[in-house]
Amino acid sequence: MGLHLWAVGSDSRPAGISDFLAEASAEVDGPVPGYLSAPQNMTDTCLYIFTSGTTGLPKAARISHLKVLQCQGFYQLCGAHQEDVIYLALPLYHMSGSLLGIVGCLGIGATVVLKSKFSAGQFWEDCQQHGVTVFQYIGELCRYLVNQPPNKAERGHQVRLVVGSGLRPDTWERFVRRFGPLQVLETYGLTEGNVATFNYTGQQGAVGRASWLYRHVFPFSLIRYDVTTGEPIRDTQGHCVATSPGEPGLLVAPVSQQSPFLGYAGGPELARGKLLKDVFRPGDVFFNTGDLLVCDNQGFLRFHDRTGDTFRWKGENVATTEVAEALEALDFLQEVNVYGVTVPGHEGRAGMAALALRPPHSLDLVQLYAHVSENLPPYARPRFLRLQESLATTETFKQQKVRMAKEGFDPGALSDPLYVLDQAGGAYLPLTPARYRALLAGDLRI
């Protein structure tokens, strides 16, 4: 069969099988020859990083040598330098922790403080102890910090820059007001994506700016998207349509040698839906980020929602992030996760909000109803509420929407307190088994 065989152990070996340990010890402990270690091409696979699986099973994204080298310049782009001490509590099997955090630190020769598990209560003491000047976050980490009771260590710190992604405007404002002065650098990117944005100006709530120069170097577009069909809207020629300022659109980026899409380990079907063809002209190919963004009149880009999270109810599109931001303005709510659930006999998906209370507050349903009535249009008001001790997140601190939507709103299957919106009575009422049966029978209108 032409096989080379080695064995380990003191037993006598059959003819043709070599002693692995003896041969290994005889090898010179030098660098691996270039012909074995050097990639044939910059777009060759350097490593695999699994997606976080918020919308399905995790997939092994192919990461090229080119992307690793680009990540080496991440902290230089952020304005960090060799004297900085960077605090990193993100998982190292994820791109933010490994490529941006570790490789980015190697790129500028800075010091990195690794924390195996993030602790909001310990954070500022750690910063004082290690002289931390830069903190790399994922949005939920900043929320955990502003929800902590005040302590002495948060005032005398040296943190001058926080950089990351997913920071909501309400948390951003509270974070800077409480822990500042410091610079917030919000970024946007995907593990397998070929587009990234930086909010250099510090405009609260923005992930970047669509300036002419930036789009020339890192081209991308926002196109109209149909939430019902899950497909981009096309004109009579079959081409996609660019959005107007203020209109949510699907973020797409052209695939080229400079910004390739390498796909995933496994069959080509795993990348289905990630590539769009004939977007603006016949034969062109664009990467579909799966994210809806809005570009305002000044060119600032703001994250709107994941395409899989936005849902339709009463013929209208409901963005989960907008509803969550409205609810988070209530002082008795610490965390909110909004998602759509299917209701028998109704088209689309009805809004449901999982809520975690801010200690020592209790749930005020009267104030909550008054607040959503005043701040949200009728179609966007959550039809169901689920009260939880804490809200489930993935290992990369993203909220679990798909799992929550699957669990639904059946009081017989869930032990958490559930509430339903009573339109006629103008109130949120406990979702009892009797009301649940009335809802399924069509006797309780939502």
Short mmCIF file of C-alpha atoms in Angstrom, two decimals, residues 49 75 85 105 112 182 195 219 251 277 330 387 397 399 414 417 419 423 426:
data_model
loop_
_atom_site.label_atom_id
_atom_site.label_comp_id
_atom_site.label_asym_id
_atom_site.label_seq_id
_atom_site.Cartn_x
_atom_site.Cartn_y
_atom_site.Cartn_z
CA ILE A 49 -12.79 29.85 13.57
CA TYR A 75 -4.69 48.07 17.28
CA VAL A 85 -1.73 47.49 28.54
CA CYS A 105 -1.29 43.10 20.44
CA VAL A 112 -2.09 41.98 27.09
CA LEU A 182 -12.23 57.89 27.82
CA VAL A 195 -15.97 44.24 5.22
CA PRO A 219 -16.23 49.19 -0.74
CA LEU A 251 -25.01 45.49 4.15
CA LYS A 277 -24.91 37.57 -7.68
CA LEU A 330 -37.16 51.92 32.08
CA LEU A 387 -39.59 37.52 33.37
CA PHE A 397 -21.98 37.40 25.04
CA GLN A 399 -28.25 37.20 23.29
CA LEU A 414 -42.22 27.41 30.95
CA PRO A 417 -43.71 34.31 34.89
CA TYR A 419 -47.60 38.10 30.63
CA GLN A 423 -55.40 45.34 23.93
CA GLY A 426 -54.90 48.46 27.98
#
